[in-house]
Coordinates of C-alpha atoms in Angstrom, one line a residue:
X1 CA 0.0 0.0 0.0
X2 CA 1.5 3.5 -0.7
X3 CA 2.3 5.6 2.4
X4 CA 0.4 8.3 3.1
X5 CA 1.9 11.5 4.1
X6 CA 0.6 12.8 7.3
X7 CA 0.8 16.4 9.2
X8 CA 0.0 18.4 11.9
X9 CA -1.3 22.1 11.5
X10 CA -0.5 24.8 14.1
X11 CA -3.8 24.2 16.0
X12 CA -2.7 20.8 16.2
X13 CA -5.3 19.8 13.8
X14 CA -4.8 16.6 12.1
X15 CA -4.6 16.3 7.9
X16 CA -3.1 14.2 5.2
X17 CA -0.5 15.8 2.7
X18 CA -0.1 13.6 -0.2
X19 CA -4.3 13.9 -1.6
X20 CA -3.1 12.1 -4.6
X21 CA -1.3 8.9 -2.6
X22 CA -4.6 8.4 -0.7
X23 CA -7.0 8.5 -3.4
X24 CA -4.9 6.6 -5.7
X25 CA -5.0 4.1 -2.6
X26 CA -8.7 3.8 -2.3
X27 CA -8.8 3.3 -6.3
X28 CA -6.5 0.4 -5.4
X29 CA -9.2 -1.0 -2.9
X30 CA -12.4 0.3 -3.9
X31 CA -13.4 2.2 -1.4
X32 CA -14.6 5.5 -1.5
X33 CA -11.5 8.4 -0.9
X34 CA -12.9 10.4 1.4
X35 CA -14.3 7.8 3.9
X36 CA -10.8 6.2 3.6
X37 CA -9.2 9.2 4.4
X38 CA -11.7 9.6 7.5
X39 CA -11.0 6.1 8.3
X40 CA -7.2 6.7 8.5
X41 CA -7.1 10.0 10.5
X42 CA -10.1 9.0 13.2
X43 CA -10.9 5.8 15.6
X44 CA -14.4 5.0 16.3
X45 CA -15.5 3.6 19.6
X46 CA -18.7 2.1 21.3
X47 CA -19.4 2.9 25.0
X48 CA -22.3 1.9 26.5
X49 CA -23.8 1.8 23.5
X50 CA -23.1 4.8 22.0
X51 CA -20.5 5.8 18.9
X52 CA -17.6 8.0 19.4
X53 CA -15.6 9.5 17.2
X54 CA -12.0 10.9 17.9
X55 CA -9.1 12.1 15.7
X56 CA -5.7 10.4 16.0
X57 CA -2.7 11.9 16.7
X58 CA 0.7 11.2 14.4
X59 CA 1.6 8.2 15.9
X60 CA -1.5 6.3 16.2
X61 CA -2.5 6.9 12.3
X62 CA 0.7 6.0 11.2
X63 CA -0.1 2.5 13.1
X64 CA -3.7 2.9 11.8
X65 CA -1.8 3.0 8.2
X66 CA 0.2 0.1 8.9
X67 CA -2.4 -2.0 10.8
X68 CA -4.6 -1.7 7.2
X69 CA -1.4 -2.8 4.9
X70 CA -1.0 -5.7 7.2
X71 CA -4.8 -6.8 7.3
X72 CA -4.8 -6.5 3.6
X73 CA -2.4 -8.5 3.1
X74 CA -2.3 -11.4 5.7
X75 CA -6.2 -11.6 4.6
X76 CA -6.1 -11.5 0.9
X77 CA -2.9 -14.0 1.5
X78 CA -5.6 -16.6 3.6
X79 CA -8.1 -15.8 0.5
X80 CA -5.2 -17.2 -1.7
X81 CA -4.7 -20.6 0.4
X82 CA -8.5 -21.3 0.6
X83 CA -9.1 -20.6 -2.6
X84 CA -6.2 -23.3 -3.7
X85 CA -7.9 -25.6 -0.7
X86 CA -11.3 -25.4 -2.3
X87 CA -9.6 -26.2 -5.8
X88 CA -7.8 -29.6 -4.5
X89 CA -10.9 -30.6 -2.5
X90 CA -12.6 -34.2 -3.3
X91 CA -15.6 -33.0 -5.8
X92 CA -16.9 -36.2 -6.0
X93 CA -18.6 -38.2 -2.5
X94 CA -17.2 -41.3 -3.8
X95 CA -13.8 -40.2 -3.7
X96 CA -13.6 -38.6 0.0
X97 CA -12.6 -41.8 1.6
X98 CA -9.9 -42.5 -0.6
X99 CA -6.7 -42.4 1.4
X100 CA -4.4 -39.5 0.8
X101 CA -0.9 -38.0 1.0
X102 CA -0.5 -34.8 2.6
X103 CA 2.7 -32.4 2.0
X104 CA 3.5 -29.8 4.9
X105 CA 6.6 -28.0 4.4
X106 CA 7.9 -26.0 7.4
X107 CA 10.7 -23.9 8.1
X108 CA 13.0 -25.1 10.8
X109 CA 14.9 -23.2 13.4
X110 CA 15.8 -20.0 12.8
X111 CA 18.5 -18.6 14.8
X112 CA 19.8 -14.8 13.2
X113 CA 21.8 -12.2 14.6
X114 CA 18.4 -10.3 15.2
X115 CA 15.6 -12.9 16.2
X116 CA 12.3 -10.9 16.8
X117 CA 8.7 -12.1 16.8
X118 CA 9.0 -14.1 13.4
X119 CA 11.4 -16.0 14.8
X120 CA 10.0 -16.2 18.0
X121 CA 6.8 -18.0 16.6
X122 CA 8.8 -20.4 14.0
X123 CA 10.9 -21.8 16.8
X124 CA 7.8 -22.1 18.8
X125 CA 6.2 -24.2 16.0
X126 CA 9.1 -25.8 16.1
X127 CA 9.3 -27.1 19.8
X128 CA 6.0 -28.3 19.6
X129 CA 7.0 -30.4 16.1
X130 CA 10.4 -31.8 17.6
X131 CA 7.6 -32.7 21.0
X132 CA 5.3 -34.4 18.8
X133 CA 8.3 -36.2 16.7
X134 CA 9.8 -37.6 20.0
X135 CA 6.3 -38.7 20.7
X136 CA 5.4 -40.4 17.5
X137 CA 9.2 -42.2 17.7
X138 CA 8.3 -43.5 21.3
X139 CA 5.0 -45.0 19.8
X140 CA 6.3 -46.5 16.9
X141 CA 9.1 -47.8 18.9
X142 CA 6.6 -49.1 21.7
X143 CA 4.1 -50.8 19.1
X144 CA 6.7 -52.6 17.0
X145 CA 8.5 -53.4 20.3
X146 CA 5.2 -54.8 21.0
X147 CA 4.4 -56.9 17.6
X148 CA 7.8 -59.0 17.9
X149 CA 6.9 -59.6 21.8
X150 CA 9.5 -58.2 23.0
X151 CA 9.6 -56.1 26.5
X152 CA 9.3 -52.3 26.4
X153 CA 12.0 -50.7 28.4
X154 CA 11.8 -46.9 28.9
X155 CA 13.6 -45.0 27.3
X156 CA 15.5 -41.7 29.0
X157 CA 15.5 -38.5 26.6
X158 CA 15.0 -34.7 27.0
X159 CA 11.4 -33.6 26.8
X160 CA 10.2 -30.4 25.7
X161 CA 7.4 -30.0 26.9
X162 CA 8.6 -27.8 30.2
X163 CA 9.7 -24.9 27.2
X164 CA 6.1 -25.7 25.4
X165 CA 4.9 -24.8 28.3
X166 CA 7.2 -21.8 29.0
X167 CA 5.9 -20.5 25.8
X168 CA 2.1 -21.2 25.8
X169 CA 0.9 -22.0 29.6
X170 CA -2.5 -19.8 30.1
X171 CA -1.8 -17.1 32.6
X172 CA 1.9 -17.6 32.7
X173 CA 2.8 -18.6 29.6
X174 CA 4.8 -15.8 27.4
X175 CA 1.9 -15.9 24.7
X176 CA -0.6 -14.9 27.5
X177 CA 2.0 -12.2 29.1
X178 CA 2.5 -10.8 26.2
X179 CA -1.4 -10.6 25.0
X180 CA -2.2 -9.3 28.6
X181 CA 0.6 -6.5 27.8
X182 CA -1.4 -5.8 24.6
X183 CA -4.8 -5.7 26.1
X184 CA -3.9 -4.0 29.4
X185 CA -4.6 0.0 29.7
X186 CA -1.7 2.5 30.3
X187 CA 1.8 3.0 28.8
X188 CA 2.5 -1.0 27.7
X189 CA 5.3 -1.1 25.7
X190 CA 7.8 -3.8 24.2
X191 CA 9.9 -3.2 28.2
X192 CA 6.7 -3.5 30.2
X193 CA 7.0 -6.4 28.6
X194 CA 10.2 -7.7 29.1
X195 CA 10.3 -6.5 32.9
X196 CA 6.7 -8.6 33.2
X197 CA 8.1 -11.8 31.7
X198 CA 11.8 -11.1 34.4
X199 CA 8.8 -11.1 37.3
X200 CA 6.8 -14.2 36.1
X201 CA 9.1 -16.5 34.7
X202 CA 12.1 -15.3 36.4
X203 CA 13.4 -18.7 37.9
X204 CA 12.3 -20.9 34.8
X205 CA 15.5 -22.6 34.0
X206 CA 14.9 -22.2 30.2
X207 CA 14.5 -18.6 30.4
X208 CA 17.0 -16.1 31.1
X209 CA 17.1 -12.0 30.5
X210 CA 19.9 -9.3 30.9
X211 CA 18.6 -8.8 34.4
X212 CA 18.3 -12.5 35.3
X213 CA 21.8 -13.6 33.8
X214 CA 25.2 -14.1 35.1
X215 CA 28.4 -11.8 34.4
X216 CA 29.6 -14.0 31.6
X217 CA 26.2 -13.9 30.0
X218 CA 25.8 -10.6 30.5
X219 CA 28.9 -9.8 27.8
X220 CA 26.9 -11.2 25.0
X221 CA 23.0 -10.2 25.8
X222 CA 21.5 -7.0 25.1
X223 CA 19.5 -5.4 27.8
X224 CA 16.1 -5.5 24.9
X225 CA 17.0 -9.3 25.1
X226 CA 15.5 -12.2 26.3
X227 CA 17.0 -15.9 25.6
X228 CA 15.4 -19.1 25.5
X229 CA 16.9 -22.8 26.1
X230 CA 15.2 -24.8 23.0
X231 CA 15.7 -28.3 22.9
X232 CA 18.4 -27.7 20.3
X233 CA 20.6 -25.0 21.6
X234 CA 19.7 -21.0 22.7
X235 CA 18.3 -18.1 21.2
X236 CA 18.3 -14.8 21.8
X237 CA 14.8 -12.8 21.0
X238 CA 14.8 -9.0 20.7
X239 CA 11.8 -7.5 22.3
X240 CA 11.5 -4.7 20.0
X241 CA 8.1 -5.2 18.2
X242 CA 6.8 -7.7 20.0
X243 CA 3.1 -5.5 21.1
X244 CA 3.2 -3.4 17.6
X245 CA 3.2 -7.4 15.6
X246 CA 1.0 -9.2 18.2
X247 CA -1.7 -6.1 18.0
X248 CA -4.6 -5.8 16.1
X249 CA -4.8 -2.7 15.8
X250 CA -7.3 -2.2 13.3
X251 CA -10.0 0.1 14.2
X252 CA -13.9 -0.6 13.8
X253 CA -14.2 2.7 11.0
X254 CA -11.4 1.2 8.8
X255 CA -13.2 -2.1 8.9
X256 CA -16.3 -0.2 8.0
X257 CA -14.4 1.4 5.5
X258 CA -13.4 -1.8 3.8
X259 CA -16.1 -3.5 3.6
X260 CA -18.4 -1.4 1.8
X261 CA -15.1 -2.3 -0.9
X262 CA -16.1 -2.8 -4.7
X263 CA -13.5 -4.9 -5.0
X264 CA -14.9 -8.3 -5.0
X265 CA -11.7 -10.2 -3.6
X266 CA -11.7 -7.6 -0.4
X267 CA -15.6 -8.4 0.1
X268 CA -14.6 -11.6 0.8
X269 CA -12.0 -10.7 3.2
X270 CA -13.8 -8.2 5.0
X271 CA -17.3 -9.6 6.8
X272 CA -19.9 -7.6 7.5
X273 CA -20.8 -10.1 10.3
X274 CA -17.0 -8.8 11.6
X275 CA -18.9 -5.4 12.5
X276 CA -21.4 -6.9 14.8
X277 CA -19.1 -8.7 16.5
X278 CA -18.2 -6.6 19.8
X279 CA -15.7 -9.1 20.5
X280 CA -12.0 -8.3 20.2
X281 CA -10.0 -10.1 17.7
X282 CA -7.4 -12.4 18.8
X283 CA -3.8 -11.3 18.6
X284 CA -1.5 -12.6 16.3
X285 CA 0.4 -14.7 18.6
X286 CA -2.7 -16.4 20.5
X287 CA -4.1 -17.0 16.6
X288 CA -0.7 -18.7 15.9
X289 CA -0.8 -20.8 19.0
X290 CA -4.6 -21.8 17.8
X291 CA -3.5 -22.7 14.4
X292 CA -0.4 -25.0 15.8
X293 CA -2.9 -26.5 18.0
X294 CA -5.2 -27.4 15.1
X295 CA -2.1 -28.7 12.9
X296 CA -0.8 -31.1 16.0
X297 CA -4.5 -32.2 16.1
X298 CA -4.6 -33.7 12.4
X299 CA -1.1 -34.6 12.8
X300 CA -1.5 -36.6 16.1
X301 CA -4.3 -38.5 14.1
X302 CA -2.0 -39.2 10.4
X303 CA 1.1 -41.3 10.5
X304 CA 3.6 -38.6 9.2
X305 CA 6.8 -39.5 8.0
X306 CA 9.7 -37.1 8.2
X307 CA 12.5 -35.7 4.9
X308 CA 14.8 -33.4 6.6
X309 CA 16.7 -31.6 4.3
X310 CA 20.2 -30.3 5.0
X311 CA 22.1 -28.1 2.7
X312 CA 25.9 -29.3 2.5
X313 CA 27.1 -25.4 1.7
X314 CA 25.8 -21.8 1.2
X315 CA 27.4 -21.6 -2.2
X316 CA 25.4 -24.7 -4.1
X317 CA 28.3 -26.2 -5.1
X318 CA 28.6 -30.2 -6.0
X319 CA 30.9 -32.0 -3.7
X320 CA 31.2 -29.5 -1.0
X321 CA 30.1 -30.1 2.5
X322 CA 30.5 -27.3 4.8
X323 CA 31.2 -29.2 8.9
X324 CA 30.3 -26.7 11.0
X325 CA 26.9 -25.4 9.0
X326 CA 25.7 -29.5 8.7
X327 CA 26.6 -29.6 12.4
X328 CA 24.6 -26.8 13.0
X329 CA 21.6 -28.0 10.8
X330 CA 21.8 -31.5 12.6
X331 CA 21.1 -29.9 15.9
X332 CA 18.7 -27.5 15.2
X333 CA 16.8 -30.0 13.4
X334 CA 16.9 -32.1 16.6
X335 CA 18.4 -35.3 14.5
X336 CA 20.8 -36.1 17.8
X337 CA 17.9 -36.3 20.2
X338 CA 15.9 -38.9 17.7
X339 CA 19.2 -40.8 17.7
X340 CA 19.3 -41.3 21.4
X341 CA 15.8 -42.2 21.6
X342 CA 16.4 -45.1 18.8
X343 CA 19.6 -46.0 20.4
X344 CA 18.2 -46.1 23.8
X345 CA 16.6 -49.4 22.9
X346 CA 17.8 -51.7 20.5
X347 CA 19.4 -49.4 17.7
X348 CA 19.6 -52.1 14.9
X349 CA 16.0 -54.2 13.7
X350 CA 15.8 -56.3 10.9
X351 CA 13.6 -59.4 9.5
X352 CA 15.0 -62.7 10.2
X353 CA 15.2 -63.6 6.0
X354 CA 17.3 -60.2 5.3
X355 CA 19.6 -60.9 7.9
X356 CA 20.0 -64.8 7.4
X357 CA 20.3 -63.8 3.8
X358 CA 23.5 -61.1 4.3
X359 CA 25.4 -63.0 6.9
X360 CA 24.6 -66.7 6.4
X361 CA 28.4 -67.3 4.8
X362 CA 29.9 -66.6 8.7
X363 CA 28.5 -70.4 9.9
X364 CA 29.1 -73.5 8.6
X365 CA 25.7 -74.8 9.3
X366 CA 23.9 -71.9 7.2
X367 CA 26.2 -71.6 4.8
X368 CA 25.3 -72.4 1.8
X369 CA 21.4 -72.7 2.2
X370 CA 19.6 -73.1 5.5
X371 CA 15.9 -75.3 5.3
X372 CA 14.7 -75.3 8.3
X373 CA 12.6 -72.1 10.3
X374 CA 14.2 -68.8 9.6
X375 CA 14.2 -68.3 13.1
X376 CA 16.1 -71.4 13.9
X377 CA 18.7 -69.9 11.5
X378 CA 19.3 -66.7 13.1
X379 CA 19.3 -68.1 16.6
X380 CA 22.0 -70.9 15.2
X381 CA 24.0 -68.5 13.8
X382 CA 24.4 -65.2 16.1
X383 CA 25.3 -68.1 18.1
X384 CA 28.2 -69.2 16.4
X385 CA 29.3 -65.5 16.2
X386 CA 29.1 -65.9 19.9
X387 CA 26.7 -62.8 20.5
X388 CA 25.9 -62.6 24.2
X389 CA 22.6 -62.4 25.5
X390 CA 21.9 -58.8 26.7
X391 CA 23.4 -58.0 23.1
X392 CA 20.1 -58.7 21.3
X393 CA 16.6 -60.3 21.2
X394 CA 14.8 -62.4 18.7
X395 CA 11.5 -61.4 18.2
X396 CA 8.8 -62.9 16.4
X397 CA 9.9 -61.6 12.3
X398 CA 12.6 -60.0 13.2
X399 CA 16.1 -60.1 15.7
X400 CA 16.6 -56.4 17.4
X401 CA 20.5 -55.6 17.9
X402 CA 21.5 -53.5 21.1
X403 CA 24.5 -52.1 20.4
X404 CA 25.9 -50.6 16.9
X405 CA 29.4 -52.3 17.8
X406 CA 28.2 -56.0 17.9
X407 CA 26.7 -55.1 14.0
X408 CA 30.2 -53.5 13.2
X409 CA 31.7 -56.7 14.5
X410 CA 29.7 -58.7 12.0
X411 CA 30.2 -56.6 9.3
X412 CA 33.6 -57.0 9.6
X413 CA 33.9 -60.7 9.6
X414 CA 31.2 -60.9 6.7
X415 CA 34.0 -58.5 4.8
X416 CA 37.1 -61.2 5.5
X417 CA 34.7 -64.1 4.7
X418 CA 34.2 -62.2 1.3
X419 CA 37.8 -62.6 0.6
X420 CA 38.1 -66.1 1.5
X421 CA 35.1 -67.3 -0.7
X422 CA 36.9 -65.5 -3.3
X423 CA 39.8 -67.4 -3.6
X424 CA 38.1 -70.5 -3.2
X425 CA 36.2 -69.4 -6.1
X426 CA 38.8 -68.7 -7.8
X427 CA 40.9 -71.6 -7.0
X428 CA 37.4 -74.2 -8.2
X429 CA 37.6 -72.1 -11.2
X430 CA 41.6 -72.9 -12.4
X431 CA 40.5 -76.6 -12.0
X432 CA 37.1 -76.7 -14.1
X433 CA 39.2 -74.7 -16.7
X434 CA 42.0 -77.0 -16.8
X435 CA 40.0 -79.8 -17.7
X436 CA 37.9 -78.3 -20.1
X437 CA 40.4 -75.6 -21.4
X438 CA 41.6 -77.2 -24.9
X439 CA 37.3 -78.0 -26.1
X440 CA 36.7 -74.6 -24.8
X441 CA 39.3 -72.8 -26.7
X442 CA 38.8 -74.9 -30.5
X443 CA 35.4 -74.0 -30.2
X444 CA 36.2 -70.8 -29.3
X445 CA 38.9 -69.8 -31.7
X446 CA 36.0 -71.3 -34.7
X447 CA 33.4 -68.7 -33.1
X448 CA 36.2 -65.9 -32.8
X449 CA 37.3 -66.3 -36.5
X450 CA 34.3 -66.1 -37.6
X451 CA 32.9 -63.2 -36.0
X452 CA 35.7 -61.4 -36.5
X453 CA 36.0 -62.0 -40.2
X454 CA 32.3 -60.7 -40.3
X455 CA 33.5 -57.3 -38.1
X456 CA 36.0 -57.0 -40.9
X457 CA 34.1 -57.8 -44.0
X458 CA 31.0 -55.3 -42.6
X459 CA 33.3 -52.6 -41.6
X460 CA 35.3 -52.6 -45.2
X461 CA 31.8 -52.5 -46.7
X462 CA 30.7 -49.8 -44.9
X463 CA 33.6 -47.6 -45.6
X464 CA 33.0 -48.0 -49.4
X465 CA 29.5 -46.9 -48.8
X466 CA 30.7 -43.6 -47.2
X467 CA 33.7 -43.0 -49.4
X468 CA 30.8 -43.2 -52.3
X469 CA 28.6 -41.1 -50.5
X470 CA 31.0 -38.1 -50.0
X471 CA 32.1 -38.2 -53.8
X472 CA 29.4 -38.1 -54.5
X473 CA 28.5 -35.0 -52.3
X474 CA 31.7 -33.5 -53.5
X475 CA 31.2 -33.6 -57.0
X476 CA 27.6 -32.3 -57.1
X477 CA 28.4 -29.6 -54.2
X478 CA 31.1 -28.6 -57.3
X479 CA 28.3 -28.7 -59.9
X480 CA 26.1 -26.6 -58.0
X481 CA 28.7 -23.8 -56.6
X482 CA 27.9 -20.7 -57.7
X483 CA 24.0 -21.3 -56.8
X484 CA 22.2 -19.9 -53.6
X485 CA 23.2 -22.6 -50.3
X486 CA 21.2 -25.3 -50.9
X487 CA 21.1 -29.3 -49.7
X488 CA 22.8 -30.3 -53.2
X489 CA 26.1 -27.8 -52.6
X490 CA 25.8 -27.2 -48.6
X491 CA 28.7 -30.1 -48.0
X492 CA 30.8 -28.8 -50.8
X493 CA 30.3 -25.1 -49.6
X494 CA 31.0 -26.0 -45.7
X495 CA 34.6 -27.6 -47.0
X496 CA 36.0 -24.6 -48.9
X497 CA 35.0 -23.0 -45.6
X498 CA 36.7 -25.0 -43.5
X499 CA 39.7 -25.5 -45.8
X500 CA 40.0 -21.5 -45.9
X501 CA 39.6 -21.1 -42.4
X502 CA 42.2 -23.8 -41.7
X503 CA 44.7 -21.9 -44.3
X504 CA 44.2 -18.7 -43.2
X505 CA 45.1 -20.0 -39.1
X506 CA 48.4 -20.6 -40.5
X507 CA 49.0 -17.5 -42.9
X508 CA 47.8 -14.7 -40.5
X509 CA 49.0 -11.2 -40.3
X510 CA 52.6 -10.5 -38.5
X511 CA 50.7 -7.5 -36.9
X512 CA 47.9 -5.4 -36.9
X513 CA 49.1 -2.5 -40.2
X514 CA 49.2 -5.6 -42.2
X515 CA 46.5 -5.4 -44.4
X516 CA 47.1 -8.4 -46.9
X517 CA 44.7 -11.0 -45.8
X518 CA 44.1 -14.0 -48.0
X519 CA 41.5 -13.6 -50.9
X520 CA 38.4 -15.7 -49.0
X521 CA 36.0 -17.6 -51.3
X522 CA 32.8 -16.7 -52.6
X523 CA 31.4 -18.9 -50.0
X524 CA 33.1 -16.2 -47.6
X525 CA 32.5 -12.8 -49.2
X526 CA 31.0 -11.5 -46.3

């Protein structure tokens, strides 16, 4: 939306400058120019039932302003995703139960030099992702734990729910500070703020301020700062902001104002039923937080499965990995804590046929085949690679693996085995040939002869062909010289080309006053 120019005259009246910028901005949005400009320089409020009308001052219409560019766009932006909702929608009623794939791509961590209330949601998001992703690893864990009968043991991890809760507990949550710092009458400001969250959550061990911190902290936080201990390292948040982006501060007259819009996208982002409503709207951050709570809700009842992407360098080159940004990405995408949580347990799983399969050649007895129960198998030979007991478990499909060292082990002797099947191999090989080497090679040396006489007699024959071919090219290329290009001289024409070109690489000027070039062809007049 254009800025609008605003002033005060000596009286301390209020008035817009720039005429032209407003009415070109109600053209914009339909409306008519001078309630818009009405809208933008007053606030209307209902008291006891009655409407007043008072003018702003320079500040508040300049939020006034702002607060319209930002429900303009974050509602014609919500227009744009339902409208793309309503287009991938099941038409048909026999379709609806038709299982489906759902994408959802979200941002991870964000962690800048400046982190403000962006950031301060995302991460949030975030928490409550890496809280449900623990969760939804336990459960798997648990049920296939379960399905091969073997005992759940619990497993010890970091949970995150204490900073979930840091960030949305009603009444003591930062969400509900921070909206109670919106809502509340007096000076509130973006310190109120900060010095209500030092009083409230001052002891919370995942929360620490300027105030609150120790010398050494101290050094490297800002006193506009607060810092929060996610579950994959800290961030700093900049309270600058915080109540002007949480606020709605959209007043009832500019709602009025755009909904008596002509433009018929903006009447469907401005209600009418909005003006009848005496309720006031949400704040960005509790809508958030309702959002996130709907999105856990259909996750909680899917079985997602996770792609985390990492990017290897910040200059998208091939072959490049860049340590300390993948190390960075593997933490903030909480990769570390799902690996303790899988390795808490048994960290290696796999079906009884897959493994017999790969790692039948360590035991004599299952080596080469193995007919009896594939259970048997795998019991007979983790036995004869003397696993101990508390090392794994056999379930009912598949044998679970404690520890990623007793798998090493076995990978290691399944790599000299290898080598040792080679050379008997090899060695069975030499013999069979020996025996059958002199049949082998007659026959062979017929079949070789042959063929290769054929290679020989097709290749000559084909070089005829294309020596043919290109005299004959040649010669009517030489006919058809001095004609316009055409197919019948565009061969000949192309080799006095190249044949000058070639010449004149080897006969060129001793420097640049030499003005005695070789006479080109016709071909190369110009």
């Amino acid at each position: 939306m254009p800025s609008c120019i605003f002033s005060y005259t000596a009286t301390f009246s209020f008035s817009i400058i720039s005429q032209h910028v407003c009415l070109y901005t109600s053209q914009l949005l339909g409306v008519n120019g001078t309630v818009l400009t009405e809208a933008l320089t007053h606030k209307k409020i209902i008291a006891k039932g009655e409407e007043l009308v008072s003018p702003l001052n320079l500040e508040q219409a300049s939020s006034a302003r702002d607060a319209l560019s930002k429900a303009v766009y974050g509602r014609t932006f919500t227009w744009l995703v339902n409208k793309i909702n309503a287009s991938l929608a099941y038409k048909e009623e026999s379709l609806k139960n038709s299982s489906v794939i759902g994408l959802l791509d979200i941002y991870g961590f964000e962690v800048f030099q400046h982190n403000s209330f962006e950031q301060f949601c995302i991460n949030y998001c975030n928490e409550k992702l890496q809280q449900l992703f623990i969760e939804l690893t336990l459960k798997s864990e648990q049920e296939e734990y379960e399905a091969e009968g073997i005992t759940w043991e619990p497993v010890q991890y970091f949970n995150n729910k204490i900073i979930c809760d840091l960030v949305e507990e009603k009444f003591k949550g930062i969400i509900s500070i921070l909206d109670e710092e919106c809502l509340r009458p007096g000076d509130a400001s973006d310190f109120t703020f900060l010095e209500k969250l030092e009083n409230t959550l001052g002891g919370h061990p995942h929360f620490v301020t300027h105030k609150l911190a120790d010398g050494k902290t101290r050094k490297v936080m800002g006193r506009d700062e607060f810092r929060l201990l996610h579950y994959a390292g800290e961030v700093n948040y900049n309270v600058n902001g915080f109540l002007d982006k949480n606020n709605d501060l959209l007043f009832r007259n500019l709602k009025e104002a755009m909904c008596m819009s002509e433009n018929k996208i903006l009447t469907q982002c401005f209600d009418r039923d909005e003006l009848s409503d005496k309720k006031r709207p949400d704040t960005a951050a509790t809508q958030f937080k309702a959002s996130l709570a709907k999105l856990m809700e259909i996750l909680m009842s899917k079985e997602p499965s996770y792609v985390r992407c990492i990017k290897p360098n910040d200059s998208k080159q091939a072959g490049r990995f860049d340590e300390v940004l993948i190390r960075h990405q593997v933490k903030y995408l909480g990769l570390m804590e799902n690996l303790r949580v899988r390795r808490a347990g048994f960290a290696y799983r796999r079906r009884y046929e897959i493994f017999l399969q790969r790692y039948k050649s360590l035991c004599p007895e299952t080596w080469p085949n193995w007919n009896g129960k594939l259970s048997d198998g795998v019991s007979t030979l983790v036995k004869h690679l003397g696993y101990k007991p508390e090392e794994y478990k056999l379930g009912r499909s598949k044998i679970f693996i404690r520890f990623p060292k007793t798998l090493f082990a076995t990978e290691d002797a399944l790599e000299t085995r290898k080598h040792g099947l080679a050379t008997k191999l090899q060695a069975g090989w030499k013999g069979y040939s020996q025996k059958t080497k002199y049949q082998k090679l007659r026959s062979s040396a017929i079949a070789i002869q042959a063929w290769w006489r054929g290679i020989l007699a097709r290749r000559k024959a084909q070089r005829r062909r294309q020596a043919a071919n290109t005299i004959r090219r040649f010669i009517k290329g030489f006919i058809y010289r001095h004609k316009e290009r055409c197919p019948e001289n565009e061969y000949f024409l192309d080799y006095v080309r190249y044949s000058f070109l070639m010449n004149l690489r080897k006969n060129l000027p001793k420097n640049v006053l030499d003005k005695n070039w070789p006479a080109p062809p016709a071909a190369l007049v110009e």
